[in-house]
Amino acid sequence: MEETRGRVTRDGIRIYEDADFAGMRLAGQVAAEILDSVSALVRPGVTTGELDDFIRTEVERRGAVSATIGYKGYQHASCISLNQVVCHGIPGSKIPGRSSDVVQDGDILNIDVTVIVDGWFGDTSRMYGAGAVKPWRKRLIEVTHEGLMRGIAAVKPGNTFGDIGHAIQTHVEAARMSVVRDFCGHGLGRVFHAPPNVLHYGRAGSGAVLEEGMFFTIEPMVNLGRPETKVLKDDWTAVTRDGRDSAQFEHSVGVTATGCEIFTLSPGGLFFPAL
Ligand code: MF3
Ligand code: CO
Ligand code: CO
């Protein structure tokens, strides 16, 4: 659909209007509510196929549309990425290294949901744990979440996208973990993926300058080992090359006059998992 309102910066980034924040807020809240509702189901023995079926139903129940079903041939209402899966894990498919899609005790999983509400996109993901999660996995989740929140803290007019990446990278590497380079955040609004690419690493002061009215995601993927990834033969599932664990959190945000609004805050305060 052709976008007609607002303007586009020299970097190709759309500047939305004050009234557009309400649309993003609603879409973001629907996506976050759905991630809240799935919390109670995540436990050893559940399958990723069951979790996706539940999510699909929750999307429909709210009168929203899944942005991922039909996107580049993808057929699911969520991506579910366990342990060494970095992103784009396919629900209902065999978990890499296993013979089924059954979640096991100690697994950590990212669930990523994108919905369309009144034409606006809400995109968010967070981590869940099943059963007793090992301390190093808890720490990976903590560092990834804190990396995202530090990135968000750098969002205000006059700062740059490089400032966001720098804040995330500095925190992650101080914890002796690594930032994935092969996937990034993205502009969104009335489209799923738009300029800019939001890198989760970088130099302070580099990149495009943030302006009020920009809408984008920040969604760092953090690895316990090396940052390299590879995509499996299913053409979607991205895993760490070294086989070590990975975690991710994602919020959709809008730049305000003084900072930013997080559109995808959890209504139940469940964004960071109780492990
Ligand atoms: N929600 C993902 C993102 O954060 C994109 C998933 S596309 C899919 O950008 F097709 F894999 F679902
Ligand atoms: Co995204
Ligand atoms: Co997402």
Coordinates of C-alpha atoms and ligand atoms in Angstrom, one line a residue:
M1 CA 0.0 0.0 0.0
E2 CA 1.4 3.5 -0.9
E3 CA 2.1 5.6 2.1
T4 CA 0.9 9.2 1.6
R5 CA 1.1 11.1 4.8
G6 CA 4.1 12.6 6.5
R7 CA 7.6 13.0 5.0
V8 CA 10.7 10.9 4.5
T9 CA 14.2 11.9 5.6
R10 CA 17.3 12.0 3.3
D11 CA 18.1 8.5 4.8
G12 CA 14.7 7.2 3.6
I13 CA 13.2 7.1 7.1
R14 CA 9.5 8.0 7.3
I15 CA 8.5 10.7 9.9
Y16 CA 5.1 9.9 11.3
E17 CA 2.6 12.4 12.8
D18 CA 1.5 12.8 16.4
A19 CA -1.8 11.1 15.6
D20 CA 0.0 8.0 14.3
F21 CA 1.4 7.2 17.7
A22 CA -2.1 6.0 18.8
G23 CA -2.3 3.5 16.0
M24 CA 1.1 2.1 16.9
R25 CA 0.2 2.0 20.6
L26 CA -2.8 -0.1 19.9
A27 CA -1.0 -2.5 17.6
G28 CA 1.9 -2.8 20.0
Q29 CA -0.4 -3.4 23.0
V30 CA -2.2 -6.2 21.1
A31 CA 1.2 -7.9 20.3
A32 CA 2.4 -7.5 23.9
E33 CA -0.9 -8.9 25.3
I34 CA -0.6 -12.0 23.1
L35 CA 3.0 -12.5 24.4
D36 CA 1.6 -12.1 28.0
S37 CA -1.1 -14.7 27.4
V38 CA 1.3 -17.3 26.1
S39 CA 3.4 -17.2 29.4
A40 CA 1.2 -19.7 31.2
L41 CA 1.6 -22.3 28.5
V42 CA 5.4 -22.4 28.3
R43 CA 6.5 -25.4 30.3
P44 CA 8.3 -28.7 29.6
G45 CA 6.2 -31.0 27.4
V46 CA 4.4 -28.3 25.4
T47 CA 5.2 -28.3 21.6
T48 CA 6.1 -25.2 19.7
G49 CA 3.3 -26.1 17.3
E50 CA 0.8 -25.9 20.2
L51 CA 2.2 -22.5 21.2
D52 CA 1.8 -21.2 17.7
D53 CA -1.7 -22.5 17.4
F54 CA -2.6 -20.7 20.6
I55 CA -1.0 -17.5 19.3
R56 CA -2.8 -17.7 16.0
T57 CA -6.1 -18.0 17.9
E58 CA -5.2 -15.1 20.2
V59 CA -4.5 -12.9 17.2
E60 CA -7.8 -13.7 15.6
R61 CA -9.7 -13.3 18.9
R62 CA -8.5 -9.7 19.1
G63 CA -9.6 -9.0 15.5
A64 CA -6.0 -8.5 14.5
V65 CA -4.1 -9.9 11.5
S66 CA -0.9 -11.9 11.7
A67 CA 1.9 -10.1 9.8
T68 CA 4.0 -13.2 9.5
I69 CA 1.4 -15.6 7.9
G70 CA 2.1 -15.3 4.2
Y71 CA 5.2 -13.1 4.7
K72 CA 7.8 -14.3 2.1
G73 CA 6.1 -17.7 2.2
Y74 CA 6.2 -18.0 6.0
Q75 CA 3.1 -19.8 7.3
H76 CA 3.1 -19.3 11.1
A77 CA 1.8 -16.7 13.5
S78 CA 5.0 -16.6 15.4
C79 CA 8.7 -17.4 15.3
I80 CA 9.8 -19.6 18.2
S81 CA 13.6 -19.9 18.7
L82 CA 15.0 -22.2 21.3
N83 CA 18.5 -22.3 22.9
Q84 CA 21.0 -22.1 20.0
V85 CA 18.4 -20.9 17.5
V86 CA 19.1 -17.2 17.0
C87 CA 15.9 -16.2 15.3
H88 CA 13.2 -17.3 12.9
G89 CA 12.7 -20.7 14.5
I90 CA 9.7 -22.4 12.8
P91 CA 7.0 -23.5 15.2
G92 CA 5.8 -27.1 14.7
S93 CA 9.1 -28.1 13.1
K94 CA 11.7 -30.3 14.6
I95 CA 13.9 -28.4 17.1
P96 CA 17.4 -28.4 15.7
G97 CA 19.3 -31.4 17.2
R98 CA 16.1 -33.1 18.3
S99 CA 13.5 -35.4 16.7
S100 CA 10.4 -33.3 17.6
D101 CA 9.1 -29.9 18.5
V102 CA 8.7 -30.7 22.2
V103 CA 10.0 -28.1 24.7
Q104 CA 12.2 -29.7 27.4
D105 CA 13.1 -28.8 31.0
G106 CA 15.7 -26.1 31.0
D107 CA 15.0 -24.7 27.5
I108 CA 15.0 -21.0 26.9
L109 CA 12.9 -19.7 24.0
N110 CA 12.2 -16.5 22.2
I111 CA 8.7 -16.0 20.9
D112 CA 8.3 -13.2 18.3
V113 CA 4.9 -12.0 17.3
T114 CA 3.9 -9.3 14.7
V115 CA 0.3 -8.2 14.3
I116 CA -1.5 -5.7 12.2
V117 CA -4.2 -3.6 13.8
D118 CA -6.0 -1.0 11.7
G119 CA -3.1 -1.1 9.3
W120 CA -0.4 -0.5 12.0
F121 CA 2.3 -3.1 12.8
G122 CA 3.2 -4.2 16.3
D123 CA 6.4 -6.3 16.5
T124 CA 7.7 -7.7 19.7
S125 CA 9.6 -10.7 21.1
R126 CA 10.7 -11.8 24.5
M127 CA 12.4 -14.7 26.3
Y128 CA 10.6 -17.5 28.2
G129 CA 12.1 -20.4 30.2
A130 CA 10.7 -23.9 30.6
G131 CA 11.2 -25.6 34.0
A132 CA 14.6 -25.1 35.8
V133 CA 16.8 -22.9 33.7
K134 CA 20.6 -23.0 34.2
P135 CA 22.3 -19.9 35.7
W136 CA 24.3 -19.2 32.5
R137 CA 21.1 -19.1 30.5
K138 CA 19.5 -16.8 33.0
R139 CA 22.5 -14.5 32.7
L140 CA 22.3 -14.5 28.9
I141 CA 18.7 -13.5 29.1
E142 CA 19.5 -10.7 31.7
V143 CA 22.3 -9.3 29.6
T144 CA 20.2 -9.3 26.4
H145 CA 17.3 -7.6 28.1
E146 CA 19.6 -5.0 29.7
G147 CA 21.2 -4.5 26.3
L148 CA 17.8 -3.7 24.7
M149 CA 16.9 -1.3 27.5
R150 CA 20.2 0.5 27.2
G151 CA 19.6 0.8 23.5
I152 CA 16.1 2.2 24.1
A153 CA 17.6 4.7 26.7
A154 CA 19.7 6.1 23.8
V155 CA 16.6 6.9 21.7
K156 CA 16.0 10.7 21.6
P157 CA 16.1 13.4 18.9
G158 CA 19.6 14.4 18.1
N159 CA 21.2 11.1 19.0
T160 CA 22.0 8.7 16.2
F161 CA 21.3 5.1 15.3
G162 CA 25.0 4.4 16.0
D163 CA 24.4 5.6 19.6
I164 CA 21.8 2.9 20.0
G165 CA 24.0 0.2 18.6
H166 CA 27.0 1.4 20.7
A167 CA 25.0 1.3 23.9
I168 CA 23.9 -2.3 23.3
Q169 CA 27.3 -3.5 22.1
T170 CA 29.2 -2.0 25.0
H171 CA 26.9 -3.6 27.6
V172 CA 27.0 -7.1 25.9
E173 CA 30.7 -7.2 25.3
A174 CA 31.4 -6.0 28.9
A175 CA 29.6 -9.2 29.9
R176 CA 31.9 -11.2 27.5
M177 CA 29.0 -12.1 25.2
S178 CA 28.6 -11.2 21.5
V179 CA 26.1 -9.2 19.4
V180 CA 24.8 -10.9 16.3
R181 CA 25.6 -8.9 13.1
D182 CA 23.6 -10.9 10.6
F183 CA 20.1 -9.6 11.7
C184 CA 19.0 -6.2 12.7
G185 CA 16.0 -4.1 13.8
H186 CA 14.0 -2.1 11.2
G187 CA 11.7 0.8 10.6
L188 CA 8.0 -0.1 10.8
G189 CA 4.6 1.6 10.8
R190 CA 2.1 0.8 8.2
V191 CA 4.7 -1.6 6.7
F192 CA 6.5 -4.5 8.4
H193 CA 10.1 -3.7 7.4
A194 CA 11.2 -0.3 6.3
P195 CA 14.4 1.8 6.4
P196 CA 16.6 2.0 8.4
N197 CA 18.4 -1.1 9.4
V198 CA 18.8 -0.7 13.1
L199 CA 22.2 -2.2 14.0
H200 CA 22.7 -3.6 17.5
Y201 CA 26.4 -2.6 17.4
G202 CA 28.3 0.4 16.2
R203 CA 30.1 3.6 16.9
A204 CA 28.7 6.5 19.0
G205 CA 27.6 9.4 16.8
S206 CA 27.5 7.3 13.5
G207 CA 24.5 6.7 11.3
A208 CA 21.3 8.6 10.7
V209 CA 20.2 11.2 13.3
L210 CA 17.1 10.3 15.2
E211 CA 14.1 12.6 14.7
E212 CA 10.7 12.8 16.5
G213 CA 8.2 10.7 14.6
M214 CA 10.5 7.8 13.6
F215 CA 9.1 4.4 14.3
F216 CA 11.4 1.3 14.5
T217 CA 12.2 -1.9 16.3
I218 CA 15.2 -2.6 18.4
E219 CA 15.7 -6.4 18.7
P220 CA 19.2 -7.4 19.7
M221 CA 20.3 -11.0 19.5
V222 CA 23.1 -11.9 21.9
N223 CA 25.2 -15.0 21.8
L224 CA 27.1 -16.7 24.7
G225 CA 29.9 -17.6 22.2
R226 CA 30.8 -16.2 18.8
P227 CA 28.5 -13.9 16.9
E228 CA 28.3 -15.9 13.6
T229 CA 25.1 -17.5 12.5
K230 CA 24.0 -19.8 9.7
V231 CA 20.5 -20.4 8.2
L232 CA 19.4 -24.1 8.1
K233 CA 18.1 -25.8 4.9
D234 CA 14.5 -24.8 5.8
D235 CA 15.6 -21.3 4.7
W236 CA 14.4 -19.7 7.9
T237 CA 15.9 -21.2 11.1
A238 CA 19.1 -19.2 12.0
V239 CA 21.4 -20.9 14.5
T240 CA 24.7 -20.0 16.1
R241 CA 27.6 -21.4 14.1
D242 CA 29.4 -22.5 17.3
G243 CA 26.2 -24.2 18.7
R244 CA 26.2 -22.1 21.9
D245 CA 23.0 -20.4 23.2
S246 CA 21.5 -17.2 21.9
A247 CA 18.8 -14.8 23.3
Q248 CA 16.7 -11.9 21.9
F249 CA 14.3 -9.3 23.1
E250 CA 12.4 -6.9 20.8
H251 CA 10.4 -3.7 21.3
S252 CA 8.7 -1.4 18.8
V253 CA 9.3 2.3 19.7
G254 CA 8.5 5.8 18.5
V255 CA 10.8 8.8 18.9
T256 CA 9.1 11.6 20.9
A257 CA 10.3 15.2 21.6
T258 CA 12.2 14.1 24.7
G259 CA 13.0 10.4 24.2
C260 CA 10.8 7.6 23.0
E261 CA 7.5 5.7 23.6
I262 CA 7.7 1.9 23.8
F263 CA 4.6 0.7 22.0
T264 CA 5.0 -3.0 23.0
L265 CA 5.3 -2.7 26.8
S266 CA 3.8 -5.7 28.6
P267 CA 0.4 -4.9 30.1
G268 CA 1.0 -7.6 32.7
G269 CA 4.6 -6.6 33.4
L270 CA 5.8 -10.0 32.0
F271 CA 8.3 -8.8 29.4
F272 CA 11.3 -10.0 31.5
P273 CA 10.6 -13.7 32.5
A274 CA 10.4 -14.9 36.0
L275 CA 12.9 -17.8 35.9
Ligands
MF3_1 N1 9.1 -10.5 13.6 C1 10.4 -10.7 12.9 C2 11.1 -9.4 13.1 O1 11.3 -9.0 14.2 C3 10.2 -11.0 11.5 C4 9.7 -12.4 11.3 S1 9.4 -12.7 9.7 C5 8.9 -14.3 9.6 O2 11.4 -8.6 12.2 F1 8.5 -14.4 8.4 F2 9.9 -15.0 9.9 F3 7.9 -14.4 10.5
CO2 CO 11.2 -6.9 14.1
CO3 CO 9.8 -9.5 15.6

